XYZ file of C-alpha atoms in Angstrom:
656
model
C -1.824 -23.191 3.723
C -2.195 -19.679 5.159
C 0.721 -20.281 7.524
C 2.914 -21.441 4.628
C 1.920 -18.402 2.573
C 2.620 -16.056 5.469
C 6.007 -17.664 6.107
C 6.904 -17.424 2.404
C 5.895 -13.762 2.279
C 7.904 -12.979 5.414
C 10.931 -14.826 4.067
C 10.904 -12.950 0.760
C 10.409 -9.653 2.578
C 13.133 -10.190 5.167
C 15.821 -12.582 3.948
C 17.343 -10.586 1.055
C 17.587 -7.503 3.274
C 18.991 -9.510 6.174
C 21.753 -10.934 3.977
C 22.601 -7.495 2.592
C 22.469 -5.887 6.037
C 24.689 -8.540 7.563
C 27.201 -8.111 4.759
C 27.240 -4.364 5.451
C 27.849 -4.918 9.176
C 24.387 -4.151 10.540
C 23.392 -5.966 13.689
C 20.571 -6.121 16.198
C 17.375 -4.121 15.901
C 18.662 -1.982 13.064
C 19.399 -5.093 11.021
C 15.963 -6.579 11.686
C 14.111 -3.337 10.976
C 16.273 -2.401 8.014
C 15.839 -5.758 6.272
C 12.430 -5.044 4.650
C 13.361 -1.617 3.296
C 16.665 -3.032 2.005
C 14.765 -5.814 0.238
C 12.564 -3.206 -1.418
C 15.666 -1.218 -2.291
C 17.120 -4.277 -3.987
C 13.877 -4.751 -5.921
C 13.988 -1.070 -6.856
C 17.434 -1.495 -8.387
C 16.813 -4.857 -10.054
C 13.336 -4.045 -11.386
C 14.425 -1.578 -14.090
C 17.772 -3.349 -14.586
C 16.480 -6.853 -15.342
C 14.683 -5.965 -18.627
C 17.748 -4.015 -19.781
C 19.791 -7.187 -19.274
C 17.195 -9.318 -21.036
C 16.079 -11.041 -17.818
C 12.543 -11.983 -16.828
C 11.640 -11.164 -13.244
C 11.715 -14.255 -11.049
C 12.899 -15.374 -7.603
C 16.231 -16.201 -9.246
C 16.756 -12.544 -10.181
C 16.099 -11.542 -6.575
C 18.436 -14.254 -5.305
C 21.206 -13.342 -7.735
C 20.903 -9.636 -6.953
C 21.104 -10.388 -3.238
C 24.318 -12.337 -3.714
C 25.931 -9.634 -5.843
C 25.064 -6.814 -3.435
C 26.100 -8.810 -0.372
C 29.457 -9.674 -1.925
C 30.138 -6.074 -2.894
C 29.234 -4.798 0.582
C 31.346 -7.451 2.300
C 34.346 -6.278 0.263
C 33.983 -2.621 1.266
C 32.662 -3.152 4.794
C 35.784 -2.938 6.887
C 35.107 -2.687 10.604
C 31.819 -1.170 11.659
C 32.114 0.648 14.979
C 28.764 0.441 16.751
C 27.921 3.377 19.037
C 27.240 2.189 22.574
C 23.573 1.387 23.128
C 23.291 -0.782 26.214
C 20.017 -2.579 26.898
C 19.769 -5.412 29.368
C 18.596 -8.779 28.143
C 15.251 -8.291 29.860
C 14.689 -5.030 28.001
C 15.437 -6.697 24.684
C 12.948 -9.441 25.536
C 10.232 -6.970 26.539
C 10.659 -4.982 23.318
C 10.722 -8.183 21.261
C 7.531 -9.298 22.955
C 5.907 -5.956 22.183
C 6.849 -6.165 18.503
C 5.591 -9.751 18.356
C 2.291 -8.752 19.971
C 1.730 -5.941 17.479
C 2.672 -8.199 14.566
C 0.331 -10.920 15.792
C -2.569 -8.489 16.104
C -1.920 -7.202 12.583
C -1.792 -10.683 11.074
C -4.851 -11.837 12.982
C -7.023 -8.849 12.106
C -6.273 -9.025 8.406
C -6.551 -12.814 8.348
C -10.069 -12.741 9.769
C -11.169 -9.638 7.842
C -10.040 -11.190 4.547
C -11.490 -14.624 5.363
C -8.181 -16.402 5.510
C -6.445 -14.023 3.055
C -8.816 -15.162 0.269
C -11.361 -12.318 0.050
C -11.032 -9.781 -2.765
C -10.400 -6.150 -1.735
C -13.350 -4.282 -3.191
C -12.223 -0.702 -3.669
C -10.619 1.346 -6.420
C -6.821 1.036 -6.221
C -6.863 -2.645 -5.251
C -7.737 -3.496 -8.858
C -4.575 -1.848 -10.176
C -2.366 -3.458 -7.549
C -3.796 -6.916 -8.186
C -3.412 -6.610 -11.953
C 0.110 -5.189 -11.611
C 1.138 -8.222 -9.561
C -0.390 -10.634 -12.091
C 1.196 -8.839 -15.050
C 4.687 -8.917 -13.523
C 4.368 -12.529 -12.386
C 3.115 -13.764 -15.768
C 5.164 -11.612 -18.136
C 8.364 -11.210 -16.124
C 8.409 -7.530 -17.136
C 9.734 -5.731 -14.059
C 10.159 -2.266 -15.597
C 8.030 0.425 -13.903
C 7.068 1.674 -17.369
C 5.637 -1.765 -18.178
C 2.591 -1.156 -15.994
C 1.175 1.135 -18.678
C -0.613 -1.949 -20.086
C -2.916 -1.789 -17.064
C -3.881 1.858 -16.801
C -2.705 3.620 -19.967
C -1.883 1.006 -22.635
C -1.283 3.586 -25.373
C 0.915 5.895 -23.263
C 4.421 6.458 -24.624
C 5.923 7.821 -21.401
C 4.487 6.041 -18.410
C 5.878 5.450 -14.937
C 4.481 3.830 -11.832
C 6.716 2.711 -8.931
C 6.482 -1.061 -8.745
C 8.742 -2.092 -5.863
C 5.776 -3.305 -3.799
C 4.313 -5.225 -6.724
C 7.618 -6.932 -7.536
C 7.799 -8.601 -4.124
C 4.148 -9.673 -4.133
C 4.605 -10.992 -7.691
C 7.572 -13.027 -6.454
C 5.356 -14.596 -3.787
C 2.810 -15.463 -6.480
C 5.491 -16.928 -8.751
C 6.209 -19.609 -6.151
C 2.757 -20.992 -6.917
C 1.681 -21.096 -3.287
C -1.095 -18.535 -3.632
C -3.497 -16.639 -5.820
C -2.761 -12.979 -6.481
C -5.375 -11.973 -3.918
C -3.888 -14.235 -1.253
C -0.393 -12.933 -1.958
C -1.572 -9.320 -1.620
C -3.413 -9.977 1.619
C -0.585 -11.978 3.172
C 1.994 -9.293 2.410
C -0.299 -6.617 3.836
C -0.832 -8.719 6.960
C 2.864 -8.303 7.754
C 2.625 -4.525 7.632
C 2.005 -3.817 11.320
C 4.858 -6.055 12.416
C 7.153 -4.300 9.957
C 5.949 -0.927 11.249
C 6.571 -1.911 14.881
C 10.094 -3.040 13.985
C 10.680 0.151 12.063
C 9.609 2.431 14.926
C 11.654 0.342 17.377
C 14.826 0.813 15.335
C 14.355 4.570 15.012
C 13.669 5.142 18.710
C 16.521 2.895 19.818
C 18.921 4.644 17.443
C 17.891 7.955 19.025
C 18.514 6.508 22.524
C 14.899 6.595 23.643
C 14.141 4.735 26.871
C 13.392 1.035 26.341
C 10.008 1.211 28.106
C 8.828 3.914 25.705
C 10.127 1.889 22.757
C 8.241 -1.205 23.927
C 4.958 0.663 24.413
C 5.349 2.391 21.052
C 5.745 -0.991 19.371
C 2.514 -2.242 20.944
C 0.624 0.915 19.976
C 1.529 0.380 16.324
C -1.488 -1.937 16.135
C -3.917 0.395 17.955
C -4.424 3.572 15.918
C -7.066 3.245 13.219
C -5.516 6.071 11.201
C -2.494 3.964 10.299
C -2.312 1.468 8.796
C -5.961 0.347 8.879
C -7.376 3.436 7.180
C -4.847 3.236 4.347
C -5.554 -0.466 3.842
C -9.190 0.485 3.267
C -9.151 3.977 1.766
C -7.851 3.565 -1.751
C -6.646 1.008 -0.704
C -3.158 2.504 -0.678
C -1.037 -0.615 -0.283
C 2.335 0.678 -1.594
C 2.006 4.011 0.183
C 1.102 2.345 3.495
C 4.097 0.036 3.104
C 6.370 3.000 2.469
C 5.124 4.874 5.542
C 5.681 1.767 7.678
C 9.288 1.534 6.452
C 10.076 5.245 6.668
C 11.252 5.194 10.329
C 13.697 2.364 9.585
C 15.170 4.333 6.688
C 15.586 7.351 8.958
C 17.275 5.147 11.566
C 19.792 4.062 8.927
C 20.432 7.721 8.047
C 21.149 8.510 11.712
C 23.481 5.547 12.005
C 25.281 6.482 8.788
C 25.886 9.971 10.185
C 27.104 8.536 13.491
C 29.415 5.962 11.881
C 30.011 6.891 8.232
C 31.514 3.637 7.011
C 31.332 2.971 3.242
C 29.150 -0.126 3.534
C 26.755 1.571 5.953
C 26.375 4.598 3.693
C 25.795 2.242 0.751
C 22.971 0.288 2.419
C 21.392 3.540 3.592
C 21.376 4.725 -0.019
C 19.779 1.408 -0.979
C 17.091 1.928 1.682
C 16.254 5.345 0.234
C 15.913 3.722 -3.182
C 13.517 1.278 -1.538
C 11.254 4.095 -0.365
C 11.229 5.631 -3.843
C 10.578 2.289 -5.532
C 7.576 1.745 -3.247
C 6.142 5.260 -3.581
C 7.991 8.513 -4.386
C 5.721 10.562 -2.130
C 7.119 8.605 0.827
C 10.617 9.643 -0.246
C 9.511 13.270 -0.235
C 8.079 12.796 3.256
C 11.360 11.185 4.320
C 13.213 14.252 3.024
C 10.978 16.521 5.130
C 11.574 14.431 8.248
C 15.267 14.221 7.415
C 15.619 17.985 7.165
C 14.037 18.318 10.599
C 16.373 15.688 11.999
C 19.443 17.464 10.585
C 18.261 20.861 11.794
C 17.857 19.640 15.384
C 21.083 17.641 15.232
C 23.140 20.608 14.030
C 21.416 23.189 16.222
C 22.038 20.994 19.257
C 25.710 20.648 18.303
C 25.866 24.369 17.399
C 27.808 23.488 14.308
C 27.495 21.794 10.950
C 30.198 19.109 10.861
C 31.898 19.038 7.448
C 32.163 15.262 7.717
C 28.398 14.937 7.932
C 27.937 17.163 4.910
C 30.309 14.897 3.006
C 28.450 11.796 4.195
C 25.141 13.289 3.078
C 26.590 14.190 -0.311
C 27.900 10.650 -0.831
C 24.597 9.237 0.407
C 22.592 11.373 -2.014
C 24.893 10.501 -4.905
C 24.659 6.795 -4.094
C 20.863 6.859 -3.852
C 20.669 8.779 -7.134
C 22.975 6.334 -8.895
C 21.177 3.231 -7.626
C 17.698 4.634 -8.146
C 18.225 6.704 -11.287
C 15.429 4.907 -13.164
C 12.919 5.745 -10.438
C 14.123 9.332 -10.105
C 13.822 9.978 -13.828
C 10.486 8.218 -13.973
C 9.145 10.242 -11.054
C 10.284 13.488 -12.647
C 8.622 12.577 -15.936
C 5.370 11.700 -14.170
C 5.496 14.902 -12.115
C 4.793 16.900 -15.256
C 1.249 15.561 -15.442
C -1.826 17.256 -14.003
C -2.002 17.374 -10.204
C -4.998 15.790 -8.519
C -7.037 18.094 -6.317
C -9.860 16.755 -4.154
C -12.842 19.002 -3.624
C -13.301 20.503 -0.140
C -14.546 17.671 2.033
C -15.455 19.498 5.259
C -14.933 22.653 7.282
C -11.824 23.470 9.324
C -13.326 22.644 12.758
C -14.438 19.212 11.591
C -11.124 18.516 9.868
C -9.192 19.498 12.997
C -11.490 17.409 15.161
C -10.966 14.343 13.001
C -7.205 14.807 13.306
C -7.079 15.435 17.061
C -9.684 12.876 18.166
C -8.741 10.152 15.663
C -12.248 10.073 14.180
C -11.347 10.052 10.520
C -13.186 6.797 9.838
C -15.398 6.391 12.938
C -17.447 8.930 14.869
C -16.312 7.590 18.238
C -12.970 9.111 19.367
C -10.204 6.791 20.510
C -10.339 8.233 24.024
C -7.931 5.749 25.582
C -5.273 6.866 23.122
C -6.137 10.560 23.320
C -5.690 10.720 27.112
C -2.140 9.281 27.194
C -1.268 11.412 24.171
C -2.207 14.547 26.129
C -0.128 13.345 29.078
C 2.754 12.668 26.716
C 2.571 16.182 25.307
C 2.746 17.591 28.849
C 5.770 15.386 29.615
C 7.436 15.851 26.242
C 10.673 17.237 27.654
C 11.591 13.586 28.252
C 11.470 13.061 24.476
C 13.329 16.149 23.310
C 15.515 14.124 20.910
C 12.282 13.545 18.965
C 11.314 17.209 18.707
C 12.088 17.192 14.970
C 9.735 14.245 14.495
C 6.942 15.997 16.371
C 7.327 19.259 14.433
C 7.392 17.519 11.041
C 4.428 15.311 11.941
C 2.409 18.307 13.107
C 3.202 19.928 9.778
C 1.785 16.941 7.924
C -1.233 16.990 10.213
C -1.922 20.619 9.340
C -1.498 19.812 5.659
C -4.131 17.098 6.044
C -6.505 19.705 7.462
C -5.689 22.005 4.560
C -6.292 19.246 2.017
C -9.692 18.490 3.554
C -10.941 22.014 4.226
C -9.302 24.463 1.819
C -9.097 25.143 -1.882
C -6.351 27.308 -3.242
C -3.093 27.402 -5.100
C -0.797 27.046 -2.092
C -2.708 24.177 -0.504
C -2.783 22.356 -3.836
C 0.946 22.957 -4.338
C 2.021 21.842 -0.843
C -0.158 18.733 -0.828
C 0.382 17.721 -4.475
C 3.055 15.063 -3.724
C 0.428 13.290 -1.601
C -2.418 13.672 -4.114
C -4.041 16.409 -2.042
C -5.271 13.514 0.109
C -5.972 14.071 3.797
C -5.754 10.324 4.523
C -2.162 10.015 3.308
C -1.064 13.136 5.155
C -2.814 12.152 8.384
C -0.916 8.837 8.393
C 2.373 10.757 8.517
C 1.041 12.796 11.449
C 0.752 9.587 13.481
C 4.488 8.870 13.275
C 5.063 11.294 16.155
C 1.745 10.641 17.895
C 2.821 7.052 18.592
C 5.918 7.706 20.758
C 4.255 10.684 22.457
C 1.288 8.499 23.415
C 3.714 5.830 24.601
C 5.463 8.452 26.747
C 2.122 9.324 28.324
C 1.438 5.698 29.223
C 4.942 5.161 30.587
C 4.610 8.338 32.651
C 1.434 6.961 34.255
C 3.113 3.593 34.868
C 6.041 5.342 36.522
C 3.680 7.204 38.830
C 2.062 3.903 39.788
C 5.271 1.914 40.189
C 7.913 4.157 41.723
C 6.392 4.850 45.176
C 6.059 1.090 45.797
C 8.638 -1.603 46.591
C 10.189 -2.986 43.422
C 8.247 -6.242 43.120
C 4.949 -4.758 44.197
C 5.544 -1.852 41.838
C 6.120 -4.193 38.915
C 2.918 -6.073 39.714
C 1.011 -2.780 39.954
C 2.444 -1.666 36.607
C 1.487 -4.984 34.990
C -2.060 -4.681 36.348
C -2.209 -1.135 34.990
C -1.216 -2.403 31.541
C -3.967 -5.010 31.689
C -6.449 -2.341 32.768
C -5.449 -0.186 29.802
C -5.907 -3.161 27.487
C -9.381 -3.735 28.908
C -10.461 -0.088 28.745
C -9.204 0.225 25.168
C -11.112 -2.932 24.198
C -7.953 -4.841 23.480
C -6.148 -1.947 21.790
C -9.267 -1.211 19.722
C -8.903 -4.498 17.880
C -12.626 -4.801 17.142
C -12.826 -1.276 15.759
C -9.757 -1.811 13.594
C -10.941 -5.215 12.447
C -14.254 -3.679 11.418
C -12.387 -1.028 9.481
C -10.468 -3.661 7.549
C -13.587 -5.751 6.955
C -15.204 -2.911 5.000
C -13.032 -3.643 1.998
C -13.610 -7.424 2.094
C -17.398 -7.497 1.900
C -17.803 -9.908 -1.011
C -19.095 -7.070 -3.194
C -20.298 -4.855 -4.664
C -17.261 -4.560 -6.968
C -16.712 -8.306 -7.398
C -19.174 -10.854 -6.030
C -18.782 -14.621 -5.884
C -21.073 -14.986 -8.889
C -18.971 -12.534 -10.876
C -15.891 -14.580 -10.000
C -17.654 -17.659 -11.344
C -18.349 -15.829 -14.599
C -14.688 -14.745 -14.860
C -13.568 -18.340 -14.353
C -15.898 -19.447 -17.145
C -14.584 -16.671 -19.371
C -11.027 -17.955 -18.921
C -12.071 -21.156 -20.683
C -13.344 -19.242 -23.714
C -10.635 -16.682 -24.379
C -7.645 -17.564 -26.528
C -4.093 -16.416 -25.659
C -3.446 -12.839 -26.725
C -7.117 -11.858 -26.880
C -8.540 -8.876 -25.038
C -11.993 -8.938 -23.463
C -13.927 -5.692 -23.672
C -15.278 -4.587 -20.319
C -16.598 -1.655 -18.344
C -13.821 0.124 -16.450
C -16.283 1.215 -13.805
C -17.525 -2.173 -12.659
C -15.428 -4.921 -11.092
C -14.524 -6.607 -14.381
C -10.903 -5.305 -14.498
C -10.244 -7.787 -11.665
C -10.478 -10.608 -14.249
C -6.800 -10.115 -15.080
C -5.551 -10.731 -11.551
C -8.064 -13.491 -10.860
C -7.877 -15.501 -14.096
C -5.077 -14.133 -16.278
C -7.561 -12.904 -18.920
C -6.621 -9.418 -20.102
C -9.440 -6.858 -20.115
C -9.538 -3.792 -22.342
C -9.598 -1.681 -19.179
C -7.234 -3.029 -16.541
C -8.027 -0.424 -13.930
C -11.023 1.489 -12.657
C -11.414 4.807 -14.467
C -13.684 7.791 -14.010
C -16.120 8.113 -16.896
C -14.271 11.148 -18.280
C -10.754 9.668 -18.191
C -9.186 8.909 -21.542
C -5.510 9.882 -21.479
C -3.162 7.131 -22.619
C -5.972 4.815 -23.728
C -5.512 5.234 -27.480
C -8.489 5.799 -29.751
C -10.142 2.358 -29.783
C -10.958 1.964 -26.093
C -12.688 5.362 -25.584
C -14.581 4.891 -28.872
C -15.899 1.479 -27.848
C -16.689 2.730 -24.350
C -18.988 5.337 -25.871
C -20.376 3.477 -28.924
C -20.015 -0.296 -28.601
C -23.819 -0.645 -28.743
C -23.621 0.593 -32.364
C -21.536 -2.420 -33.470
C -24.247 -3.580 -35.900
C -24.239 -0.376 -37.926
C -21.015 1.521 -37.218
C -17.924 0.399 -39.197
C -15.638 2.436 -36.904
C -16.824 0.425 -33.921
C -16.236 -2.859 -35.724
C -12.787 -1.710 -36.836
C -11.883 -0.688 -33.278
C -12.994 -4.061 -31.878
C -10.968 -5.861 -34.540
C -7.893 -3.714 -33.842
C -8.017 -4.672 -30.156
C -8.697 -8.331 -30.908
C -12.022 -8.359 -29.055
C -14.232 -11.467 -29.294
C -15.931 -11.315 -25.911
C -17.593 -8.669 -23.755
C -17.938 -9.040 -19.980
C -20.529 -7.111 -17.966
C -20.558 -7.207 -14.171
C -23.450 -6.090 -12.022
C -21.625 -4.125 -9.309
C -19.535 -0.964 -9.574
C -16.327 0.178 -7.893
C -18.178 2.940 -6.047
C -21.813 3.819 -5.635
C -21.423 6.904 -7.817
C -20.453 4.966 -10.963
C -22.740 4.223 -13.902
C -22.589 1.864 -16.850
C -20.431 3.100 -19.738
C -22.729 4.556 -22.462
C -21.548 2.128 -25.111
C -22.320 -0.910 -22.952
C -25.949 -0.075 -22.225
C -28.643 -2.430 -23.627
C -26.231 -4.844 -25.272
C -29.029 -7.403 -25.554
C -30.377 -5.354 -28.445
C -27.136 -5.695 -30.418
C -27.658 -8.453 -33.046
C -23.915 -9.024 -33.320
C -23.624 -10.085 -29.689
C -24.623 -13.496 -28.403
C -24.891 -14.327 -24.706
C -22.732 -17.380 -23.986
C -22.860 -17.269 -20.190
C -24.965 -15.511 -17.604
C -25.805 -15.584 -13.947
C -27.606 -13.043 -11.761
C -24.453 -10.894 -11.396
C -22.643 -11.172 -14.738
C -23.001 -11.769 -18.481
C -20.533 -12.827 -21.148
C -21.261 -11.901 -24.765
C -19.526 -13.204 -27.878
C -19.217 -11.141 -31.034
C -20.746 -12.444 -34.269
C -21.069 -11.021 -37.772
C -23.408 -8.012 -38.065
C -26.233 -10.280 -39.236
C -26.105 -12.030 -35.886
C -25.771 -15.507 -37.415
C -22.065 -16.518 -37.351
C -19.122 -16.010 -35.006
C -16.976 -13.120 -36.192
C -13.796 -15.202 -36.170
C -15.200 -18.631 -37.129
C -17.773 -18.278 -39.957
C -20.309 -21.058 -40.001
C -19.131 -22.668 -36.747
C -20.691 -22.833 -33.327
C -19.246 -20.250 -30.884
C -16.652 -21.662 -28.458
C -19.111 -21.178 -25.632
C -21.685 -23.382 -27.340
C -25.229 -22.807 -26.164
C -25.699 -20.096 -23.558
C -24.655 -21.267 -20.111
C -26.938 -20.128 -17.325
C -25.400 -20.537 -13.891
C -27.578 -22.349 -11.403
C -25.853 -20.697 -8.469
C -28.308 -19.220 -5.997
C -28.751 -15.480 -6.046
C -27.090 -13.966 -3.016
C -28.277 -10.694 -1.499
C -25.978 -7.980 -2.770
C -24.290 -5.797 -0.157
C -25.053 -2.130 -0.372
C -22.552 0.000 -2.227
C -20.154 1.896 -0.007
C -17.529 4.476 -0.739
C -14.411 4.631 1.428
C -14.656 7.497 3.835
C-alpha cells in the first residue's frame, strides 16, 4: 500500500511537468529536475482559474491543463538548440546513482519516522496543511482565497498560496490514502526532488560531474534542510519551494543561454510554481537571480540587450500566468509582519549556523571539515560565487533574526517571517556544493598519485570511510529529528483519534463542531471530514478574520445556560457538539477560557468520553432535551465510555 501511494505521489508530481517539459523541448537532467516545479506551476495557474470557469478541482482538471499547455508549447517550440554539455555515460550513471541514493534515504527516513506514512504530524502548521488538503479534496474549491474557511472564516480578503495543497489533495482524491498518508508520502519525495534540483543547476553551470554527484548525495545529510523544516513548523510548502528553487534557477540560466519561446514560457511557468508554493521562496529566487545576473554580466563585461529582452518577456509571462498569486501576495503583504522575540545572543546564533547545531548540540563535524576544505579550494567553483554570496547573506539574516531586534532586521527578514529556520535553509544551498568540493578535493589527493585502477579503489574506500565516520550520512540523527513530530501526541493521541471517529457518526452534514483552537481538535477536519469551528491552531489572543461568534464562544461558552448571546452565537454557527481534547499544540498553550469546566454546564451532555477526549452535545438550557430535537434522545444515545486502555502520554515538546 505504501509503495502504491508513493508511486502515485511521484507520478502526480512528475508526469504533468515531464509532458510539459518535453513539449517545450527540455531534455535530460533539466527535464527531470524541472518536472516537479513545472507541475506546481501548472497547479498555480489552474488553481485560481478552475473556480472562475465553474470547475471543481480534480485529477481531470490537472490532466486537461497538462494537455492544453503541452499542445500550446509544442506549437511554439521550434528547434531548441542545446548548449554542449558532454558527460560520459559512466558519469551520468554515477550522478543518477547519487540522486537515487539520496532519494532512497529521504523516503526511508520519513517512512520509518512516520510509521509507514500513517502517523500524524504533531506540530502547529501541520494542522493547517492537513485541513487545507481535505477542504480542497472534498469541496473542489482550488482558489487560494478559499482557504479562509480554515484560518479566518469571516475574512473578506484572504490569500494563502495553495499549490502544494492542490497536488496533495489530488493524491487524496484518488482514494488511495488518508490525508495524513498523502502528506507524508509527498514529503518523503522531497529529498529526491532536492537532489535532482541541485544536479540540474550545477550541470547547467558546467560544474564537474564528480562534484555534482557528491552534492546530490549530501542532499540527504544536512539536518538543517530539509529535516529541520519538516519538523519546525512544520513548513511543508516552504521546504518544497526551497527544494525546487535550484531547478527554477537552472531553467532561468538555460533560457538566457537559448532564449527560445517555449523555453522562456516554461521558465515563466516554473516561477509561477515557486510563487504558488510559497511567495517567500520567489523572493529568495529573485535574490539569487540578481546575484547570478550580476556575476554573469560582470564576467562578460557587458549587459547583452538580448538577455534584457529575455528577462522582460520572462517577467511578463510569469506575471500573466501567475497574476492571481501576485495580487493575492500583495494584498496579504499589507497585514502585520510577524516578529519573533530575540532567541539567543550573536555568538550562539553564529555557532548554530557554522557548526550546523540548530536542532542538536553535537556539530556535524564530518560535514564541517570538508566544507572548510571546499572554502579553501573554492576557486574551482568560481561559477558559483553568486550562489555563495547570496547564501551567506541569508545566513547572516538568520543570525539577525535570532539575535537582534530592530526596524531593519524586521524589515529585511519579514518575507521569511523573521524566522531563522527558514533563512538558514537558504544558507545551505551554497554549503552543499562547497562541501562536495571539499570531499572531491580529498578524493583527488588520494586517487591521482596512484595508478588508475588502484586510485579508483582507494577513492571508493575513502567514500566508504566517510560514510562510516559520518554514521551513514547522519541518517540516525536526521531520522531522530523527523521522529520528533510523529510522537503519537501530545497534540493528537490515538484515543483522541478514536473520539474524532466517533464524532463523525454523530455530526450531520453542514454542522460545525465547537472546539478549542489550542488543542489538537482542529485535526478532526483532515482526519474525519467533520468541520470544527477553529480549523487551525491559534494563539489565545488571535481573533482577526474569525467573525464575532467564534471569539465570543471561545471566551464565554461556559455561560451557555444563562447568556442569550452565547446561545445565539452557537445557533448562528450551527453548533450541536463540543469536542475537547486533552493535549495541546505546544506546551505553552492553555484551555480556552470559555471551555473550562464544561461539566458544570447543564445544557451540555457528555455523549462520548475516553481518557484523552470528551464529546458534549448541546441541550436546552434546562438540561433535559436536545436543542435541535425536543423530547427525543440525543443522537449519541447514552454516554459512550471508551474501554481503550490509557496510554502514557508523551511529554509536551516545542519545536526548537
